[in-house]
XYZ file of C-alpha atoms in Angstrom:
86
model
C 0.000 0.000 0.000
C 1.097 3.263 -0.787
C 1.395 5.640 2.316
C 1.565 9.347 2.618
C 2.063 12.112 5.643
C -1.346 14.185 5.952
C -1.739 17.761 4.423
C -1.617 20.620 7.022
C -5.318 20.488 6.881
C -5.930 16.823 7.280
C -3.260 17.013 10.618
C -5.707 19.767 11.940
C -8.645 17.520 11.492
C -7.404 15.074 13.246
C -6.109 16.760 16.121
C -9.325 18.866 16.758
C -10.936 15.369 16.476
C -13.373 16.638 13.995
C -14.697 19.256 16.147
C -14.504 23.139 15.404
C -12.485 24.583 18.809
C -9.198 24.943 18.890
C -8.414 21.543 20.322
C -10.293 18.881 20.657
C -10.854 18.918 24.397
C -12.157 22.857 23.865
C -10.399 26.123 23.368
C -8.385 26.438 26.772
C -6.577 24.703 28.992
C -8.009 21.038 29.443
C -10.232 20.836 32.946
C -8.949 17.310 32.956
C -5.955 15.828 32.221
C -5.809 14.691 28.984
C -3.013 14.579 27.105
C 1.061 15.168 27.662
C 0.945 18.746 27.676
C 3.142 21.667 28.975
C 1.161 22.932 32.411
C 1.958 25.548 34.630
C 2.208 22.931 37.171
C 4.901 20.557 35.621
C 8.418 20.940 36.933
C 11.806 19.434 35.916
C 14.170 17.650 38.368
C 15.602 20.595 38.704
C 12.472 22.875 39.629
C 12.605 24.730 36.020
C 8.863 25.397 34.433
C 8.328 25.825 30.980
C 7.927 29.283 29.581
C 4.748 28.587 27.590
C 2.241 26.492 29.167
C -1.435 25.439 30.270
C -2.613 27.711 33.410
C -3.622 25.575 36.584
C -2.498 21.966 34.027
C -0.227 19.229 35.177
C -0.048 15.835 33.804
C 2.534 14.504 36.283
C 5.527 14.507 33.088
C 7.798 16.790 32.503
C 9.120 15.340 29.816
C 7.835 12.339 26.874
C 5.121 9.819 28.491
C 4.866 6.453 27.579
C 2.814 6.079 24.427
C -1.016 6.114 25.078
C -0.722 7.099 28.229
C -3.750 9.081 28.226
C -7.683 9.263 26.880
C -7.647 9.094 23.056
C -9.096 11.910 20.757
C -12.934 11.493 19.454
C -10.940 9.945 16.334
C -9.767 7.212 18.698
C -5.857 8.725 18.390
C -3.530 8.492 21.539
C -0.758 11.512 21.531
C -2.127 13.187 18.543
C -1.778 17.040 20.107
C 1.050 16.770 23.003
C 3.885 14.525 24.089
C 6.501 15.816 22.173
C 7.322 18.920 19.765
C 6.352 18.895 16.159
């Protein structure tokens, strides 16, 4: 079979999970945790805190989680919008 990235607006789809906010969990900060995401609350080893983040979010890693770690999207995709840098 013949296999191909998604276009920018295909990757969008599927990380909104179909839906028309910004993500697919809404358009702020998640009120649950739901995916690996840089919160307010997470802090390295050494105490640092990332400079952009989710106000009043933690998800308990500061770094990569294990894969599907969390809820999936409504597309039934683990990791789709967090756990590591485009």
């Amino acid at each position: 079979k013949a296999y191909r990235l998604p276009s920018e607006a295909e990757f969008e789809y599927a990380v909104r999970g179909g839906r028309a906010t910004r993500f697919w969990w809404g358009d702020g900060a998640p009120a649950k945790v739901v995916e690996n995401l840089t919160g307010e609350e997470d802090l390295s080893p050494g105490r640092r805190q990332w400079s952009s983040f989710f106000a009043d979010y933690s998800d308990g890693f500061w770094g990569p989680a294990p894969v599907a770690s969390f809820e999936t999207n409504p597309f039934g995709l683990y990791d789709i919008a967090g756990n590591v840098g485009e």
